[in-house]
Structure formats: structure tokens, C-alpha cells
């Protein structure tokens, strides 16, 4: 049951929607996957603002709440390992990390226990578990989905978005988050393939999937990515300390060692370092704005290698690629599984995952493109 913080025994009719347990659901406590939060959590007085569409669909009998899903504690980690509430089991191979922080949401849809699941993404927390578990996930444009009633990690980077087994599920999830949402037809005219050092099997899988679409693909080299990644993590960590530092001071014994260590390190970030990071962020956004003048989408592997085993979870840090930089720019991004010749566990091959990145507010076209790519790799 480590996938779930609370699972409904008999969900109602319609789409089964799971909700990451840092999103308030009226009448249920929000634990953020942390004993320090759970100790003092009472039932939420109201739903988070982003659940208004889901609640209306439930009232119409078109959806139901499947339960609240587990996560990496305080959403502050990418492995999905949670020693307080248990680690969701990766259905592709129990020895592999499920990815985080939206680990329970990814596993819930991968196992078919939910049709859609909501996660949050601050530095890759939807896209990384989607890649680890072989499902689809959408990081939305910063500010598009309201965050009232969502436990914060880094407010200038935090987003909420859907996870599902395929693009159609993501579209259904967006239609609940934003009633009236529909995809925009029309293929992208130009797609930039971001070049990064990647496991050859992953790179080959992503390139084969892109080639199958028939899109016009051109290589893109983004210089200075190390500085951009450093800036992204500096902003994330500094804001995480502002969000959760009080918990680290008051209840250190109730917080997992990995998260507590990160919070204490984050407390040492100076205002000068944060200022430099925000200036780097502005330069990064300007670089990407110039790209959108000639490209419709960017494409890159979601993870630069296959998911590591649980005992080597820290290897994910080297594999996360262009995830946190997307948050620093506030852009929407889609993670979608594509066939790959990776490790073959008992449950079948581990897919690669391609990340499609679009300009601000481009979710409609991004999902339309994702549907084309999904169909191309199936053919």
C-alpha cells in the first residue's frame, strides 16, 4: 500500500483520479509524505483550488477520487524513496527507483489503479517518475494551474499537472484541471533536438521516435547548462528552506535523513548566491525566448539513462538532464515513454522517455504533438 497515503476501497463511477498528498482534499489530512506534517495535520477545510474541476466532475458522476498518493517526503527529492510511509514499488521492476517526488502518482497510473493522477513538479517531480515508471506526465506552465491549497516547496517553480498511461489520459486530466481544455491540431513545423551526453540506447530510442513522426528535426546545442542547473537548484533549495525550514527546526527527528540534510544545506544559501541565480534565470529565459522565434518545440531525453536501482538512487542526480532548467524558465513539458532496448526485467523492457518542451502556455500544442509521437512509435 506504499503507493497510497489513503486509498478509497470502492471508488465511484467515472475517471478514477488520484491526488498527490500535498494537494488538499476537503475532509482529509494532507501529510506531504512527512511524519513531521502528519503529526499535526487535521482534515483539510476545503479542496485545493486546482481540484474545482475534479469536484464538479465527481458531482456529475463523471469522475471519482481513487485516493491520495504517496510521494518523496515534502516533495523534496527525485528518487521517490520514502522511509516514513514506504516507497511505492516500480511496476517495471521492483528493484528500480519509482522516481520522485510524485512517485505514488506515477505508480498508481502505471499499475492501472487510477486513470489519471495529479502530481506536482518543481524540478522534475512529474517527469522523472513518469520516465522511471513508463508513463506519461505533463509539467504545466508556471502559474497556469492555481496553487492555493497545495503544500509549497519552491513557489516560484512549483506547478501541478496530470499523469496518465498515455496522452489521452493527460488531456482528460487537463480538462479536469482546466474545464474546457482541448488540444490544438497541427504538427510542429520545427523541432529542436537538444544535444546532451546520454546513454546511447536512450539517445537512439529518442531519435528513432522523433524520426518516426516525420517532423523537421534540427540539432540544438544549449551552452552553459551547468550554470543553469546550478541556478535552478539554488533557487529551489533557497525557497525550500523558506517553505520547510520551520519543520526542520521544530521536528528534525520526524524528517527523513535525506530531506533533513538537504534542508540544512539549503539554509546556508546566501542572499548573494540567490541573487546570482535569479540573474542567471533571467538570461536563461531570454535564451529560450530567442529559440521560440524559430522552433515550435524542443525535444530531449527525460532521463539521460535508465532508472537506477534503489541502492544506487543518487545516480538519478546525474541522469535528470533538462528537468529543473525547464522549471527555472516556467515552461510546459511533456514526458512520454518510447520503446528502447534497455534492461529487461520480469515485467518487460524499461522504455526510454522523451521530453517535449514548449513555449509558455503551449500545453494544447504540446499534447497534440505528443499524440502524434505516441501514434508514430506504436506504428
mmCIF file of C-alpha atoms in Angstrom, residues 16-252:
data_model
loop_
_atom_site.group_PDB
_atom_site.id
_atom_site.type_symbol
_atom_site.label_atom_id
_atom_site.label_comp_id
_atom_site.label_asym_id
_atom_site.label_seq_id
_atom_site.Cartn_x
_atom_site.Cartn_y
_atom_site.Cartn_z
ATOM 1 C CA UNK A 16 -10.557 7.388 -11.247
ATOM 2 C CA UNK A 17 -8.409 10.322 -10.175
ATOM 3 C CA UNK A 18 -5.595 10.043 -7.644
ATOM 4 C CA UNK A 19 -4.236 13.125 -5.892
ATOM 5 C CA UNK A 20 -0.687 13.590 -4.618
ATOM 6 C CA UNK A 21 -0.781 14.065 -0.877
ATOM 7 C CA UNK A 22 0.451 17.607 -0.822
ATOM 8 C CA UNK A 23 -2.771 18.776 -2.504
ATOM 9 C CA UNK A 24 -5.618 19.492 -0.065
ATOM 10 C CA UNK A 25 -8.760 17.384 -0.376
ATOM 11 C CA UNK A 26 -11.639 18.566 1.820
ATOM 12 C CA UNK A 27 -12.133 16.343 4.859
ATOM 13 C CA UNK A 28 -8.786 14.539 4.510
ATOM 14 C CA UNK A 29 -5.455 15.401 6.123
ATOM 15 C CA UNK A 30 -2.538 16.496 3.950
ATOM 16 C CA UNK A 31 0.718 14.890 5.085
ATOM 17 C CA UNK A 32 3.147 15.868 2.295
ATOM 18 C CA UNK A 33 4.608 12.400 2.854
ATOM 19 C CA UNK A 34 6.172 13.547 6.123
ATOM 20 C CA UNK A 35 5.681 12.435 9.725
ATOM 21 C CA UNK A 36 6.509 15.984 10.799
ATOM 22 C CA UNK A 37 3.484 17.251 8.863
ATOM 23 C CA UNK A 38 1.219 14.272 9.593
ATOM 24 C CA UNK A 39 1.704 14.710 13.351
ATOM 25 C CA UNK A 40 -0.181 17.992 13.264
ATOM 26 C CA UNK A 41 -2.375 17.581 10.179
ATOM 27 C CA UNK A 42 -6.146 17.811 10.614
ATOM 28 C CA UNK A 43 -8.759 17.347 7.897
ATOM 29 C CA UNK A 44 -8.465 19.993 5.196
ATOM 30 C CA UNK A 45 -11.246 22.557 5.429
ATOM 31 C CA UNK A 46 -11.548 22.853 1.638
ATOM 32 C CA UNK A 47 -10.223 21.425 -1.584
ATOM 33 C CA UNK A 48 -7.167 22.965 -3.182
ATOM 34 C CA UNK A 49 -8.173 25.417 -5.897
ATOM 35 C CA UNK A 50 -6.858 23.110 -8.636
ATOM 36 C CA UNK A 51 -9.414 20.432 -7.710
ATOM 37 C CA UNK A 52 -12.503 22.514 -8.538
ATOM 38 C CA UNK A 53 -12.930 20.849 -11.924
ATOM 39 C CA UNK A 54 -12.485 17.366 -10.466
ATOM 40 C CA UNK A 55 -15.023 18.069 -7.732
ATOM 41 C CA UNK A 56 -17.554 19.286 -10.325
ATOM 42 C CA UNK A 57 -16.966 16.147 -12.411
ATOM 43 C CA UNK A 58 -17.489 13.996 -9.316
ATOM 44 C CA UNK A 59 -20.806 15.758 -8.705
ATOM 45 C CA UNK A 60 -21.852 14.913 -12.282
ATOM 46 C CA UNK A 61 -20.838 11.261 -11.858
ATOM 47 C CA UNK A 62 -18.053 11.624 -14.440
ATOM 48 C CA UNK A 63 -15.099 11.097 -12.089
ATOM 49 C CA UNK A 64 -14.266 9.814 -8.646
ATOM 50 C CA UNK A 65 -11.474 10.141 -6.112
ATOM 51 C CA UNK A 66 -9.345 6.995 -6.067
ATOM 52 C CA UNK A 67 -7.290 8.233 -3.117
ATOM 53 C CA UNK A 68 -4.270 10.281 -2.090
ATOM 54 C CA UNK A 69 -0.881 9.106 -3.273
ATOM 55 C CA UNK A 70 2.458 8.863 -1.527
ATOM 56 C CA UNK A 71 5.487 10.956 -2.502
ATOM 57 C CA UNK A 72 9.089 11.706 -1.714
ATOM 58 C CA UNK A 73 8.901 13.465 1.648
ATOM 59 C CA UNK A 74 7.919 17.145 1.353
ATOM 60 C CA UNK A 75 8.285 16.704 -2.440
ATOM 61 C CA UNK A 76 11.999 17.346 -1.818
ATOM 62 C CA UNK A 77 13.705 14.524 -3.694
ATOM 63 C CA UNK A 78 13.739 12.728 -7.037
ATOM 64 C CA UNK A 79 14.131 9.061 -6.050
ATOM 65 C CA UNK A 80 10.626 8.585 -4.625
ATOM 66 C CA UNK A 81 12.070 6.720 -1.638
ATOM 67 C CA UNK A 82 10.025 7.402 1.492
ATOM 68 C CA UNK A 83 11.094 5.594 4.648
ATOM 69 C CA UNK A 84 8.251 7.030 6.748
ATOM 70 C CA UNK A 85 5.299 5.876 4.639
ATOM 71 C CA UNK A 86 7.003 3.284 2.426
ATOM 72 C CA UNK A 87 8.396 3.546 -1.078
ATOM 73 C CA UNK A 88 5.991 2.979 -3.992
ATOM 74 C CA UNK A 89 7.058 -0.091 -5.955
ATOM 75 C CA UNK A 90 8.089 0.495 -9.555
ATOM 76 C CA UNK A 91 5.877 -1.891 -11.566
ATOM 77 C CA UNK A 92 8.504 -2.239 -14.313
ATOM 78 C CA UNK A 93 10.943 -3.753 -11.823
ATOM 79 C CA UNK A 94 10.676 -3.634 -8.016
ATOM 80 C CA UNK A 95 14.466 -3.197 -7.794
ATOM 81 C CA UNK A 96 14.313 0.171 -9.601
ATOM 82 C CA UNK A 97 13.522 3.557 -8.093
ATOM 83 C CA UNK A 98 9.986 4.767 -8.856
ATOM 84 C CA UNK A 99 11.261 8.322 -9.271
ATOM 85 C CA UNK A 100 10.103 11.354 -7.375
ATOM 86 C CA UNK A 101 8.740 13.256 -5.997
ATOM 87 C CA UNK A 102 5.371 12.206 -7.482
ATOM 88 C CA UNK A 103 6.211 8.517 -7.048
ATOM 89 C CA UNK A 104 2.823 7.314 -5.854
ATOM 90 C CA UNK A 105 1.003 9.139 -8.643
ATOM 91 C CA UNK A 106 3.227 7.534 -11.294
ATOM 92 C CA UNK A 107 2.807 4.053 -9.823
ATOM 93 C CA UNK A 108 -0.963 4.465 -9.434
ATOM 94 C CA UNK A 109 -1.449 5.065 -13.158
ATOM 95 C CA UNK A 110 1.250 2.589 -14.219
ATOM 96 C CA UNK A 111 -0.490 -0.216 -12.315
ATOM 97 C CA UNK A 112 -3.955 0.781 -13.523
ATOM 98 C CA UNK A 113 -5.178 1.686 -10.040
ATOM 99 C CA UNK A 114 -6.022 5.178 -11.305
ATOM 100 C CA UNK A 115 -6.869 6.558 -14.736
ATOM 101 C CA UNK A 116 -5.242 9.901 -14.024
ATOM 102 C CA UNK A 117 -3.188 11.177 -11.123
ATOM 103 C CA UNK A 118 -2.173 14.659 -10.128
ATOM 104 C CA UNK A 119 1.403 15.386 -9.209
ATOM 105 C CA UNK A 120 3.497 18.448 -8.593
ATOM 106 C CA UNK A 121 6.654 19.407 -10.451
ATOM 107 C CA UNK A 122 9.238 21.823 -9.043
ATOM 108 C CA UNK A 123 12.416 20.415 -10.585
ATOM 109 C CA UNK A 124 11.200 17.336 -12.467
ATOM 110 C CA UNK A 125 8.844 15.728 -9.947
ATOM 111 C CA UNK A 126 6.239 14.707 -12.538
ATOM 112 C CA UNK A 127 8.541 13.970 -15.470
ATOM 113 C CA UNK A 128 11.166 11.938 -13.586
ATOM 114 C CA UNK A 129 8.747 9.387 -12.058
ATOM 115 C CA UNK A 130 6.879 9.229 -15.364
ATOM 116 C CA UNK A 131 10.153 8.254 -17.039
ATOM 117 C CA UNK A 132 11.045 5.749 -14.305
ATOM 118 C CA UNK A 133 7.651 4.012 -14.411
ATOM 119 C CA UNK A 134 6.993 4.151 -18.154
ATOM 120 C CA UNK A 135 4.002 6.519 -18.116
ATOM 121 C CA UNK A 136 3.179 9.994 -19.421
ATOM 122 C CA UNK A 137 3.361 13.180 -17.387
ATOM 123 C CA UNK A 138 2.757 16.865 -18.066
ATOM 124 C CA UNK A 139 4.540 19.686 -16.264
ATOM 125 C CA UNK A 140 2.357 22.743 -16.820
ATOM 126 C CA UNK A 141 3.369 26.343 -17.438
ATOM 127 C CA UNK A 142 4.196 28.059 -14.164
ATOM 128 C CA UNK A 143 1.125 29.965 -12.976
ATOM 129 C CA UNK A 144 -1.354 28.237 -15.283
ATOM 130 C CA UNK A 145 -2.804 25.936 -12.597
ATOM 131 C CA UNK A 146 -3.636 27.661 -9.281
ATOM 132 C CA UNK A 147 -1.609 26.510 -6.272
ATOM 133 C CA UNK A 148 -3.852 27.602 -3.415
ATOM 134 C CA UNK A 149 -4.151 24.656 -1.010
ATOM 135 C CA UNK A 150 -1.001 22.930 -2.321
ATOM 136 C CA UNK A 151 1.860 22.393 0.147
ATOM 137 C CA UNK A 152 4.646 24.620 -1.217
ATOM 138 C CA UNK A 153 8.214 23.606 -1.944
ATOM 139 C CA UNK A 154 9.593 26.446 -4.088
ATOM 140 C CA UNK A 155 6.725 28.779 -5.020
ATOM 141 C CA UNK A 156 8.484 30.419 -7.976
ATOM 142 C CA UNK A 157 8.971 26.964 -9.541
ATOM 143 C CA UNK A 158 6.050 24.847 -8.236
ATOM 144 C CA UNK A 159 3.467 23.528 -10.713
ATOM 145 C CA UNK A 160 0.648 20.963 -10.668
ATOM 146 C CA UNK A 161 -0.080 18.682 -13.617
ATOM 147 C CA UNK A 162 -1.566 15.338 -14.657
ATOM 148 C CA UNK A 163 -0.009 11.898 -15.069
ATOM 149 C CA UNK A 164 -1.587 9.048 -17.045
ATOM 150 C CA UNK A 165 -0.726 5.991 -19.076
ATOM 151 C CA UNK A 166 -0.993 7.913 -22.354
ATOM 152 C CA UNK A 167 -1.592 11.308 -23.900
ATOM 153 C CA UNK A 168 -5.370 10.850 -23.977
ATOM 154 C CA UNK A 169 -5.270 10.437 -20.210
ATOM 155 C CA UNK A 170 -3.262 13.628 -19.847
ATOM 156 C CA UNK A 171 -5.802 15.510 -21.960
ATOM 157 C CA UNK A 172 -8.583 14.192 -19.713
ATOM 158 C CA UNK A 173 -6.564 15.242 -16.682
ATOM 159 C CA UNK A 174 -6.047 18.743 -18.035
ATOM 160 C CA UNK A 175 -9.766 19.021 -18.803
ATOM 161 C CA UNK A 176 -10.437 18.416 -15.102
ATOM 162 C CA UNK A 177 -7.783 20.899 -14.011
ATOM 163 C CA UNK A 178 -8.997 23.416 -16.579
ATOM 164 C CA UNK A 179 -12.567 22.736 -17.767
ATOM 165 C CA UNK A 180 -12.876 23.320 -21.499
ATOM 166 C CA UNK A 181 -9.275 22.362 -22.221
ATOM 167 C CA UNK A 182 -8.737 20.824 -25.671
ATOM 168 C CA UNK A 183 -5.654 20.093 -27.742
ATOM 169 C CA UNK A 184 -4.709 22.224 -30.737
ATOM 170 C CA UNK A 185 -4.311 20.357 -34.017
ATOM 171 C CA UNK A 186 -1.432 20.881 -36.409
ATOM 172 C CA UNK A 187 2.033 19.351 -36.350
ATOM 173 C CA UNK A 188 5.031 21.372 -35.171
ATOM 174 C CA UNK A 189 6.833 22.964 -38.096
ATOM 175 C CA UNK A 190 10.290 22.789 -36.498
ATOM 176 C CA UNK A 191 11.572 20.775 -33.543
ATOM 177 C CA UNK A 192 14.966 21.280 -31.946
ATOM 178 C CA UNK A 193 16.696 18.140 -30.680
ATOM 179 C CA UNK A 194 18.744 19.264 -27.680
ATOM 180 C CA UNK A 195 22.112 17.533 -27.695
ATOM 181 C CA UNK A 196 23.274 16.205 -24.311
ATOM 182 C CA UNK A 197 25.583 13.383 -23.250
ATOM 183 C CA UNK A 198 23.199 10.442 -22.955
ATOM 184 C CA UNK A 199 23.200 6.658 -22.650
ATOM 185 C CA UNK A 200 23.449 5.537 -26.311
ATOM 186 C CA UNK A 201 20.387 3.295 -26.008
ATOM 187 C CA UNK A 202 18.305 6.201 -24.684
ATOM 188 C CA UNK A 203 19.567 8.588 -27.356
ATOM 189 C CA UNK A 204 18.867 6.040 -30.080
ATOM 190 C CA UNK A 205 15.344 5.450 -28.792
ATOM 191 C CA UNK A 206 14.523 9.159 -28.646
ATOM 192 C CA UNK A 207 15.968 9.826 -32.103
ATOM 193 C CA UNK A 208 14.071 6.874 -33.598
ATOM 194 C CA UNK A 209 10.817 8.082 -32.067
ATOM 195 C CA UNK A 210 11.317 11.612 -33.379
ATOM 196 C CA UNK A 211 12.229 10.308 -36.837
ATOM 197 C CA UNK A 212 9.027 8.253 -36.955
ATOM 198 C CA UNK A 213 6.917 11.420 -36.676
ATOM 199 C CA UNK A 214 8.204 12.910 -39.904
ATOM 200 C CA UNK A 215 8.783 16.264 -38.186
ATOM 201 C CA UNK A 216 11.576 18.580 -39.269
ATOM 202 C CA UNK A 217 14.244 17.930 -36.632
ATOM 203 C CA UNK A 218 17.373 20.035 -36.183
ATOM 204 C CA UNK A 219 20.121 19.722 -33.559
ATOM 205 C CA UNK A 220 20.294 22.375 -30.831
ATOM 206 C CA UNK A 221 23.235 22.987 -28.512
ATOM 207 C CA UNK A 222 22.357 24.883 -25.331
ATOM 208 C CA UNK A 223 25.543 26.310 -23.893
ATOM 209 C CA UNK A 224 26.091 26.943 -20.196
ATOM 210 C CA UNK A 225 23.644 24.301 -18.976
ATOM 211 C CA UNK A 226 25.781 23.553 -15.917
ATOM 212 C CA UNK A 227 25.357 27.148 -14.772
ATOM 213 C CA UNK A 228 21.624 26.987 -15.480
ATOM 214 C CA UNK A 229 21.274 23.767 -13.472
ATOM 215 C CA UNK A 230 23.181 25.303 -10.568
ATOM 216 C CA UNK A 231 20.929 28.349 -10.665
ATOM 217 C CA UNK A 232 17.788 26.219 -10.769
ATOM 218 C CA UNK A 233 18.843 24.189 -7.752
ATOM 219 C CA UNK A 234 19.944 27.300 -5.848
ATOM 220 C CA UNK A 235 16.523 28.887 -6.300
ATOM 221 C CA UNK A 236 14.741 25.623 -5.487
ATOM 222 C CA UNK A 237 16.783 24.963 -2.359
ATOM 223 C CA UNK A 238 16.595 28.519 -1.048
ATOM 224 C CA UNK A 239 12.824 28.570 -1.411
ATOM 225 C CA UNK A 240 12.519 25.059 0.074
ATOM 226 C CA UNK A 241 14.210 26.344 3.220
ATOM 227 C CA UNK A 242 11.698 29.192 3.376
ATOM 228 C CA UNK A 243 8.838 26.692 2.965
ATOM 229 C CA UNK A 244 10.017 23.919 5.292
ATOM 230 C CA UNK A 245 12.803 25.328 7.429
ATOM 231 C CA UNK A 246 10.446 25.736 10.385
ATOM 232 C CA UNK A 247 9.752 21.989 10.302
ATOM 233 C CA UNK A 248 13.483 21.244 10.221
ATOM 234 C CA UNK A 249 13.958 23.393 13.309
ATOM 235 C CA UNK A 250 10.957 22.139 15.288
ATOM 236 C CA UNK A 251 10.767 18.443 14.330
ATOM 237 C CA UNK A 252 14.142 17.253 12.995
#
